[in-house]
mmCIF file of C-alpha atoms in Angstrom:
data_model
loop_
_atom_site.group_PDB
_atom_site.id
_atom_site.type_symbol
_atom_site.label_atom_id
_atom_site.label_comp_id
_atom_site.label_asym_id
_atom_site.label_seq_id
_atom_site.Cartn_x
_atom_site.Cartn_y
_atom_site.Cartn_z
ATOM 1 C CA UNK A 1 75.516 154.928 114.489
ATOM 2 C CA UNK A 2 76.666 157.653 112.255
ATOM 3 C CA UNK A 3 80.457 156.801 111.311
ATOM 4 C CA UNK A 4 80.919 153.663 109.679
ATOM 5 C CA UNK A 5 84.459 154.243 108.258
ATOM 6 C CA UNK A 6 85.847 151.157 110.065
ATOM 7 C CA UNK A 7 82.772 148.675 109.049
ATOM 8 C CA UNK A 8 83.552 150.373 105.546
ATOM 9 C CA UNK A 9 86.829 148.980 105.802
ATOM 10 C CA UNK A 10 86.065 145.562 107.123
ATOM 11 C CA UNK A 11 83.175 144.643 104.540
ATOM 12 C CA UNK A 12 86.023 146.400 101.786
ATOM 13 C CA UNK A 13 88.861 143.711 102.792
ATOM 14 C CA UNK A 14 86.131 140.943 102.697
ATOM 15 C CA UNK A 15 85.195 142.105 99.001
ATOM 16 C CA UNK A 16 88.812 141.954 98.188
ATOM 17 C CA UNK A 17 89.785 138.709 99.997
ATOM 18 C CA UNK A 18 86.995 137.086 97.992
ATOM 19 C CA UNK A 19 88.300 138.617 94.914
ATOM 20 C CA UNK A 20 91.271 137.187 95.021
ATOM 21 C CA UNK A 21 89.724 133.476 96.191
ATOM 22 C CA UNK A 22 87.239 133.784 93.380
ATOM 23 C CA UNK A 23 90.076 134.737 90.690
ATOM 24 C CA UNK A 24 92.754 132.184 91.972
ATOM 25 C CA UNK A 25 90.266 129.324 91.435
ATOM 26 C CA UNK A 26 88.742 131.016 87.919
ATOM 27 C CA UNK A 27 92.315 130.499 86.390
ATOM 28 C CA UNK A 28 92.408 126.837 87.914
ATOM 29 C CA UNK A 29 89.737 126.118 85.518
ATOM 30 C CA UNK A 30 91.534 127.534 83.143
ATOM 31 C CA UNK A 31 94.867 125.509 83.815
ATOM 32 C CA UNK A 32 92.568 122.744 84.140
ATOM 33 C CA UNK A 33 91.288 123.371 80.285
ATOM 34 C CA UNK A 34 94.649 123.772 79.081
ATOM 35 C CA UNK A 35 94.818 127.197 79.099
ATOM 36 C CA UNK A 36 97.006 130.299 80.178
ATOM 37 C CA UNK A 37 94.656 133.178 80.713
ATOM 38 C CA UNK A 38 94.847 134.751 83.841
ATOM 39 C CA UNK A 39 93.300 138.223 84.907
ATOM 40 C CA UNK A 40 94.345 141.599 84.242
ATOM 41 C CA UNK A 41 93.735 144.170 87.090
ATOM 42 C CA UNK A 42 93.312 147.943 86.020
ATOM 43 C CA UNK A 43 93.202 150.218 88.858
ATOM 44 C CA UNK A 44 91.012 153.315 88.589
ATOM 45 C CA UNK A 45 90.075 156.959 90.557
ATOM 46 C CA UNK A 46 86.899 158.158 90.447
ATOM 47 C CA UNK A 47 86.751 161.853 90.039
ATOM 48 C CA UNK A 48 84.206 164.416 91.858
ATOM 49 C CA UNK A 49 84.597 168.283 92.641
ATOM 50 C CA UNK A 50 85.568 169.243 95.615
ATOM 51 C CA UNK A 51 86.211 165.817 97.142
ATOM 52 C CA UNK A 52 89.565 165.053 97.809
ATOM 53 C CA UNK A 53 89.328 161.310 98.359
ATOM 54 C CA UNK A 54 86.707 160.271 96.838
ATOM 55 C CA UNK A 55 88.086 156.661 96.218
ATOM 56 C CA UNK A 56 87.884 154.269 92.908
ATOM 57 C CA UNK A 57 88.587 150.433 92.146
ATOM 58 C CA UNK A 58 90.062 147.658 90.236
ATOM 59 C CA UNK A 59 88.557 146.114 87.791
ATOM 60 C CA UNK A 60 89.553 142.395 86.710
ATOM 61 C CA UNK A 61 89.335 141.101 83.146
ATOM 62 C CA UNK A 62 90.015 137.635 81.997
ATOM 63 C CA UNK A 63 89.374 136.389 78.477
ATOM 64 C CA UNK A 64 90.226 132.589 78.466
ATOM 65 C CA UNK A 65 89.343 128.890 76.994
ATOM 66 C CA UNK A 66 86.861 128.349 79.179
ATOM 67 C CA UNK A 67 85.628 131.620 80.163
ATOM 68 C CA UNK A 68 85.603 133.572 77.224
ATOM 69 C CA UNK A 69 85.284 136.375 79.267
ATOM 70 C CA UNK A 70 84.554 137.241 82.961
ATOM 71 C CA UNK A 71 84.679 140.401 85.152
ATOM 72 C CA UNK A 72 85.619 140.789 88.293
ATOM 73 C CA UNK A 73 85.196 144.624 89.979
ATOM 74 C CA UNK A 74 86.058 145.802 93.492
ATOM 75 C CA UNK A 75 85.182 149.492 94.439
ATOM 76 C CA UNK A 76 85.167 151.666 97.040
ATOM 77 C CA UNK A 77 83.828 155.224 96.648
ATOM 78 C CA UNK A 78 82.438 157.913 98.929
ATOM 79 C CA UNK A 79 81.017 161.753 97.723
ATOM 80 C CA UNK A 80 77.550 163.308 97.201
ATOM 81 C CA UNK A 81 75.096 162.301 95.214
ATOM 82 C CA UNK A 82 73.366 164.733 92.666
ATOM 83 C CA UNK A 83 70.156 166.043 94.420
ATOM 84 C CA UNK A 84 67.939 164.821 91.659
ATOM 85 C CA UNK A 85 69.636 161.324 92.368
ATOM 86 C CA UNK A 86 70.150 161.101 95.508
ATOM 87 C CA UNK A 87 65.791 161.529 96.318
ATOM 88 C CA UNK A 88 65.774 158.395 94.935
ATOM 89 C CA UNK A 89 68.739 156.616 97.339
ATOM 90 C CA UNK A 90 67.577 155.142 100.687
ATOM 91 C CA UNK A 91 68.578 157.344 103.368
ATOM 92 C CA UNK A 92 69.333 159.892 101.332
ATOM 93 C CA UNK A 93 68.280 163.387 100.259
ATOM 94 C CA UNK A 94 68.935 166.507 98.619
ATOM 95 C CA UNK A 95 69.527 168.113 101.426
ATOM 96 C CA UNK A 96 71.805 164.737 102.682
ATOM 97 C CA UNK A 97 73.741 163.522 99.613
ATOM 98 C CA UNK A 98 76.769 162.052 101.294
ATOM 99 C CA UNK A 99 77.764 158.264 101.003
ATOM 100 C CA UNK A 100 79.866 155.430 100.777
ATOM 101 C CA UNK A 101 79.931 152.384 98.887
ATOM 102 C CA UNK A 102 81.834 149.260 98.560
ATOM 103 C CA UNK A 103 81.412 145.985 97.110
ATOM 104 C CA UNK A 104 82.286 143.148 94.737
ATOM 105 C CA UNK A 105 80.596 142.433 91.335
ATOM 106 C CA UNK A 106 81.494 139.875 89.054
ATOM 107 C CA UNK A 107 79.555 138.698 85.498
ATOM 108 C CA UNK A 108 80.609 135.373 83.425
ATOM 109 C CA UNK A 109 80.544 134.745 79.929
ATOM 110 C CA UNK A 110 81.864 131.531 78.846
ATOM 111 C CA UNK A 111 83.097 130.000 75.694
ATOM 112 C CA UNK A 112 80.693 127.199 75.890
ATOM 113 C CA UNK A 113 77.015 127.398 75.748
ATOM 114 C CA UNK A 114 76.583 124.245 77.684
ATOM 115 C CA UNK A 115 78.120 126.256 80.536
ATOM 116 C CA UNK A 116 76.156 128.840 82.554
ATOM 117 C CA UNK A 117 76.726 132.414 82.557
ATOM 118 C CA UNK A 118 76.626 133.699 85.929
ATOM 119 C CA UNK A 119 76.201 136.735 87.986
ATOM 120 C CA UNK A 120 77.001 137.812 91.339
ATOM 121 C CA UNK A 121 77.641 140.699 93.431
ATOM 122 C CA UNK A 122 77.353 142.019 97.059
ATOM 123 C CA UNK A 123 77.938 145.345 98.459
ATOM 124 C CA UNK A 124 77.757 147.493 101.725
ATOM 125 C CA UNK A 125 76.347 151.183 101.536
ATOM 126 C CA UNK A 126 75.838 153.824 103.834
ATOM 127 C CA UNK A 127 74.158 157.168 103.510
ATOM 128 C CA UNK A 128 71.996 158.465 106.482
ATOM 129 C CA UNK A 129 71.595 154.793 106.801
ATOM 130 C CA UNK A 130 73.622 151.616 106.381
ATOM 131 C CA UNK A 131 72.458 148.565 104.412
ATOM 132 C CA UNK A 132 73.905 145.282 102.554
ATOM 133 C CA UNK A 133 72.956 143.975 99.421
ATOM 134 C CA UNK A 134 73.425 141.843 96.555
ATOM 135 C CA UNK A 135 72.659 138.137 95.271
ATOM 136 C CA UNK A 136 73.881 135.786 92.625
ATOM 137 C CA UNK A 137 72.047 134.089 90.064
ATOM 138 C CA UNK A 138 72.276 131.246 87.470
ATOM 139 C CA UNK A 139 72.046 132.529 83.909
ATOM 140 C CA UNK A 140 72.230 129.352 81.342
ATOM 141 C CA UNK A 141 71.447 129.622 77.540
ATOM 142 C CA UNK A 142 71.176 126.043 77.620
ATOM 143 C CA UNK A 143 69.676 125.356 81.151
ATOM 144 C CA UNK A 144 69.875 121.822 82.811
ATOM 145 C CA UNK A 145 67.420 121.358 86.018
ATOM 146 C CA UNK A 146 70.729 119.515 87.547
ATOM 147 C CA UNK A 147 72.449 122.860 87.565
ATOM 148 C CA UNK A 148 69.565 124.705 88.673
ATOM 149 C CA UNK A 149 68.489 122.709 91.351
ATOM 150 C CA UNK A 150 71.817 122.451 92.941
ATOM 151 C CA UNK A 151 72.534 126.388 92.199
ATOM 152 C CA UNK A 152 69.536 127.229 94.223
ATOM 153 C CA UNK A 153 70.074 124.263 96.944
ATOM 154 C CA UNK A 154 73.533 125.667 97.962
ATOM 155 C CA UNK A 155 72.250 129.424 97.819
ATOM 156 C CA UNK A 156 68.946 127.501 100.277
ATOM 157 C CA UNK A 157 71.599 126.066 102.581
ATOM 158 C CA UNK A 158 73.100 129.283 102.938
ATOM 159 C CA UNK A 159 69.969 131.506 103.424
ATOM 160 C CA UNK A 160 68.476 129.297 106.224
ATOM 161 C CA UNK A 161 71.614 129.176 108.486
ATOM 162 C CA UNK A 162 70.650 133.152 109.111
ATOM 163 C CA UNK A 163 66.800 133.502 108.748
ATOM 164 C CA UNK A 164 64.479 130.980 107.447
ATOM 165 C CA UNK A 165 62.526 133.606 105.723
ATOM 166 C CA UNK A 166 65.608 134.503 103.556
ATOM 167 C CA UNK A 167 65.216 132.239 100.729
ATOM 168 C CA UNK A 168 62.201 132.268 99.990
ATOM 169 C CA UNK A 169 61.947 136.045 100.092
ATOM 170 C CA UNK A 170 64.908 136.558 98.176
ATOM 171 C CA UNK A 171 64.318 134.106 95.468
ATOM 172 C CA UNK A 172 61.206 135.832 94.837
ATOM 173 C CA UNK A 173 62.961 139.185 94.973
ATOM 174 C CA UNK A 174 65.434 137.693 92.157
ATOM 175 C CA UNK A 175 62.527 136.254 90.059
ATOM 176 C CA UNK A 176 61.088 139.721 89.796
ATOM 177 C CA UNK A 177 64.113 141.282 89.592
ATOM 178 C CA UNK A 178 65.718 140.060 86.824
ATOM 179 C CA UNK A 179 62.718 140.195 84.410
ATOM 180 C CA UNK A 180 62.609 141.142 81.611
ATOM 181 C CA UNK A 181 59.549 142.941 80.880
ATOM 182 C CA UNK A 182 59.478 144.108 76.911
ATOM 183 C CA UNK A 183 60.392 140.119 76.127
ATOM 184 C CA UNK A 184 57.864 138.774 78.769
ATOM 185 C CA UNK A 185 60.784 136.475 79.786
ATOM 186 C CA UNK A 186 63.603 136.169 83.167
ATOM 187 C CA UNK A 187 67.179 137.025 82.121
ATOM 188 C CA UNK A 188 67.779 133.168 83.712
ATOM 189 C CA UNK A 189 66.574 131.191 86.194
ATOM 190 C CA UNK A 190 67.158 132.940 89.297
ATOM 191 C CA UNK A 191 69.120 132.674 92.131
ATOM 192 C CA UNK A 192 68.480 135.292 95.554
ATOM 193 C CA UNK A 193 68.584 139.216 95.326
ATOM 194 C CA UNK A 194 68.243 140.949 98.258
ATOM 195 C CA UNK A 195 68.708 144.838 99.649
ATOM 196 C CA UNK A 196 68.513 147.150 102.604
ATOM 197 C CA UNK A 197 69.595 144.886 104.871
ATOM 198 C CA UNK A 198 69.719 147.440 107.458
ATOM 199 C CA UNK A 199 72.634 147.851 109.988
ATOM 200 C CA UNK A 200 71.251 150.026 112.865
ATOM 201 C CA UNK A 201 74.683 149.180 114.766
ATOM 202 C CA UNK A 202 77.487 147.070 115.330
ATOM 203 C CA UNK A 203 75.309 144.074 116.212
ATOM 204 C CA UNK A 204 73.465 144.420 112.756
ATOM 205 C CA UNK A 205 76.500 145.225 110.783
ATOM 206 C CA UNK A 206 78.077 141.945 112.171
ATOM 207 C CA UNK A 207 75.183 140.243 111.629
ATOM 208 C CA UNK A 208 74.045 141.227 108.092
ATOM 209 C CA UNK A 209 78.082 141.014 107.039
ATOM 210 C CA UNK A 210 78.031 137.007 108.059
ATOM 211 C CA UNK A 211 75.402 136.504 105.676
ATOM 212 C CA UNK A 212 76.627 138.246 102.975
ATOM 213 C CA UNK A 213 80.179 136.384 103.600
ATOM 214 C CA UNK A 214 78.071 133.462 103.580
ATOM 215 C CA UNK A 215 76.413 134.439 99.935
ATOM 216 C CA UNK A 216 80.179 134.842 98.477
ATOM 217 C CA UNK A 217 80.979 131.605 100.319
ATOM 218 C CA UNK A 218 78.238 129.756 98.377
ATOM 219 C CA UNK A 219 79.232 131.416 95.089
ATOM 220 C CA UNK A 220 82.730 129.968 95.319
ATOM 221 C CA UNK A 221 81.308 126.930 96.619
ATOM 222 C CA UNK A 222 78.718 125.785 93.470
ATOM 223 C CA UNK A 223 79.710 127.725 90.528
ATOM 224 C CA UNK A 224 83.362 126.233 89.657
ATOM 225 C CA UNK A 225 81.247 122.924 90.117
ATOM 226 C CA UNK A 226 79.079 123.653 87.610
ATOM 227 C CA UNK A 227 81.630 125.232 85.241
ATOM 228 C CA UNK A 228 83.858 121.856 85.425
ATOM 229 C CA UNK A 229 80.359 120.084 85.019
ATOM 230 C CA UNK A 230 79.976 121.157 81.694
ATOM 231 C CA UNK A 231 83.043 122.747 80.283
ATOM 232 C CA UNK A 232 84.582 119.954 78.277
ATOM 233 C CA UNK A 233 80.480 119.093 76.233
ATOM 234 C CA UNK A 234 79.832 119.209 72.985
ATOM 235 C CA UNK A 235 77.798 121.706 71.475
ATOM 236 C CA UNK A 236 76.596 122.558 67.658
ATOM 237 C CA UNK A 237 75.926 125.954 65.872
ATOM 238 C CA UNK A 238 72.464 125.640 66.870
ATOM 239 C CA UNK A 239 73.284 125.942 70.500
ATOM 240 C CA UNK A 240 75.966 128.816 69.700
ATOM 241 C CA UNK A 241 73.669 130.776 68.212
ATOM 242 C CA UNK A 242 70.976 130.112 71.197
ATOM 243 C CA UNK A 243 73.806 131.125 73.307
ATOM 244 C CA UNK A 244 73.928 134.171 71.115
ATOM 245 C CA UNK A 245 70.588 135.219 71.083
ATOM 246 C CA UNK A 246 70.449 134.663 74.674
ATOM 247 C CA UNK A 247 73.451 136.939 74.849
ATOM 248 C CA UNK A 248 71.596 139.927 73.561
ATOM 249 C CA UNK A 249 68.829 139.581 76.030
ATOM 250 C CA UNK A 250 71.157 139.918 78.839
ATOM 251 C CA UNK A 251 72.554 143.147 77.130
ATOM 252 C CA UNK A 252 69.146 143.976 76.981
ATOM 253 C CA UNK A 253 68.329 143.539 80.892
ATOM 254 C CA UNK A 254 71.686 145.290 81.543
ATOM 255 C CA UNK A 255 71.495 148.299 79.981
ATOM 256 C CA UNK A 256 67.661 148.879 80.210
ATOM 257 C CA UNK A 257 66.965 147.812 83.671
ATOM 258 C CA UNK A 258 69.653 146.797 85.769
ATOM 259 C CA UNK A 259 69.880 149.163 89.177
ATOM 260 C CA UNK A 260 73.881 148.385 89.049
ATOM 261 C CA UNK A 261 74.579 149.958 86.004
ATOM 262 C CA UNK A 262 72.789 153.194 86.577
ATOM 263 C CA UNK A 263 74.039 153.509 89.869
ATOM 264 C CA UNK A 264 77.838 153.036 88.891
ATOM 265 C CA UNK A 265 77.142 155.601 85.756
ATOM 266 C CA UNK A 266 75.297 158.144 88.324
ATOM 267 C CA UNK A 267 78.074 158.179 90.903
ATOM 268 C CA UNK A 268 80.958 158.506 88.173
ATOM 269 C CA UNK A 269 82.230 155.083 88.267
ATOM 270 C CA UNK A 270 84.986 153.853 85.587
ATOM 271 C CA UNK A 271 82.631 152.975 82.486
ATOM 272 C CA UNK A 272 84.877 150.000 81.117
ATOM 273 C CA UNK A 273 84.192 148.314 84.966
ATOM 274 C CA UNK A 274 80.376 148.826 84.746
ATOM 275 C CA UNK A 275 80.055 148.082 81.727
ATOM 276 C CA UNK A 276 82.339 144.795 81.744
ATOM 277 C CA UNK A 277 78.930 143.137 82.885
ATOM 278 C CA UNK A 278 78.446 143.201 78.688
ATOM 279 C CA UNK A 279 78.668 139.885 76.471
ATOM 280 C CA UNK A 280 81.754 139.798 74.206
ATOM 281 C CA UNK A 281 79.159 139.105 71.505
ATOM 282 C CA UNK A 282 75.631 138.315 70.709
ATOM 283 C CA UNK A 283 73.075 138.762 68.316
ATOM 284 C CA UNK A 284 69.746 139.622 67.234
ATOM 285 C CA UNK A 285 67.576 138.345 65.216
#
């Protein structure tokens, strides 16, 4: 296939219908705490010369009791990549810079360190190929092997219904991943990354979208658990201040290594949504 404007579409409403799922049961939590925070959507255009649609997003912000702050983006863009970029882009070349991209991202930092920061994203892409990827994975400053068991169980359950290859390959893709290399530490402990899932037509598309419904399906499924788990413990200023610490290695992954953030700053995305992925504060010691 060579026009995928209409699976475009389709994997775009998915992103947005889980937005809107994942949102609507972030501020139940924080009713549940007590709290009136709810998320603010900014809407934004990406720019490019030339290109007369070349799309944008909205980002959502929420800065609560029990989530002191989490991000929640939605983007769809299409243009040209810059040559020197776009060597480096799977199905994609100098002399064929065009694509599209849409997809979900979400990162949360929450009040309490007992509680686990979290990431998660998935996307769909399509240059002289088409692909899906994305993942989600556990990031605790305070980690219990409860949490992480049952994190990894439900994100398991969700590989093997599609390929029984999947979690194991993608866990081990996320270990890697999400290293940290100058510490000689992971930013967490793990979860499933995966990439170039590769739609050669409609039957792949289909196919490669179910699972990645399937990986936002999971999200929503284990990570309010685990936030109601542990949102109401006690903590001291010892396990702020790990929280803390632990904040500023996350920064550190983000801004060094992570493929997400150069992307969005290499295709002109808004800089407030890809950098919303950053702690409201840490330290460093």
């Amino acid at each position: 296939m060579t026009d995928w404007t209409e699976q475009t579409q389709t994997a775009r409403t998915w992103f947005e219908t889980l937005r809107d799922r994942i949102c609507a049961e972030f501020e139940s939590i924080e009713r549940e705490a007590g709290s009136e925070a709810a998320f603010q959507y900014d809407s934004w255009s990406r720019e490019e010369e030339g290109n007369a649609d070349p799309g944008g997003g909205t980002r959502g912000l929420m800065k609560g009791k029990v989530f002191e702050k989490v991000g929640v983006n939605v983007s769809t863009v299409r243009g040209n990549f810059a040559p020197e970029f776009a060597a480096s882009i799977n199905g994609a070349s100098p002399e064929n810079p065009g694509f599209t991209a849409t997809g979900i991202s979400l990162v949360a930092h929450m009040a309490n360190p007992h509680v686990p920061a979290v990431h998660m994203n998935t996307r769909f892409l399509t240059t002289q190929a088409a692909w899906f990827g994305g993942g989600a994975d556990l990031n605790p400053p305070l980690p219990y092997e409860e949490d992480t068991e049952e994190f990894h169980a439900r994100f398991r359950a969700a590989c093997a219904a599609h390929n029984p290859t999947y979690y194991d390959r993608f866990k081990k893709w996320a270990d890697d991943y999400f290293y940290i290399p100058h510490r000689g530490v992971h930013r967490g402990v793990g979860g499933i990354f995966y990439d170039h899932l590769e739609c050669d037509d409609e039957a792949g598309f289909e196919r490669n979208l179910a699972f990645t419904k399937d990986v936002g399906e999971a999200f929503l499924d284990i990570y309010p658990k685990l936030v109601r788990r542990r949102m109401e413990s006690e903590f001291t200023e010892a396990d702020k201040a790990q929280q803390l610490e632990w904040r500023g290695r996350y920064a550190e992954f983000n801004l060094v290594y992570d493929r997400g953030t150069l992307f969005g700053l290499k295709t002109g995305g808004n800089i407030d949504a890809i950098l919303m992925s950053l702690p409201p504060e840490a330290t460093w010691s």
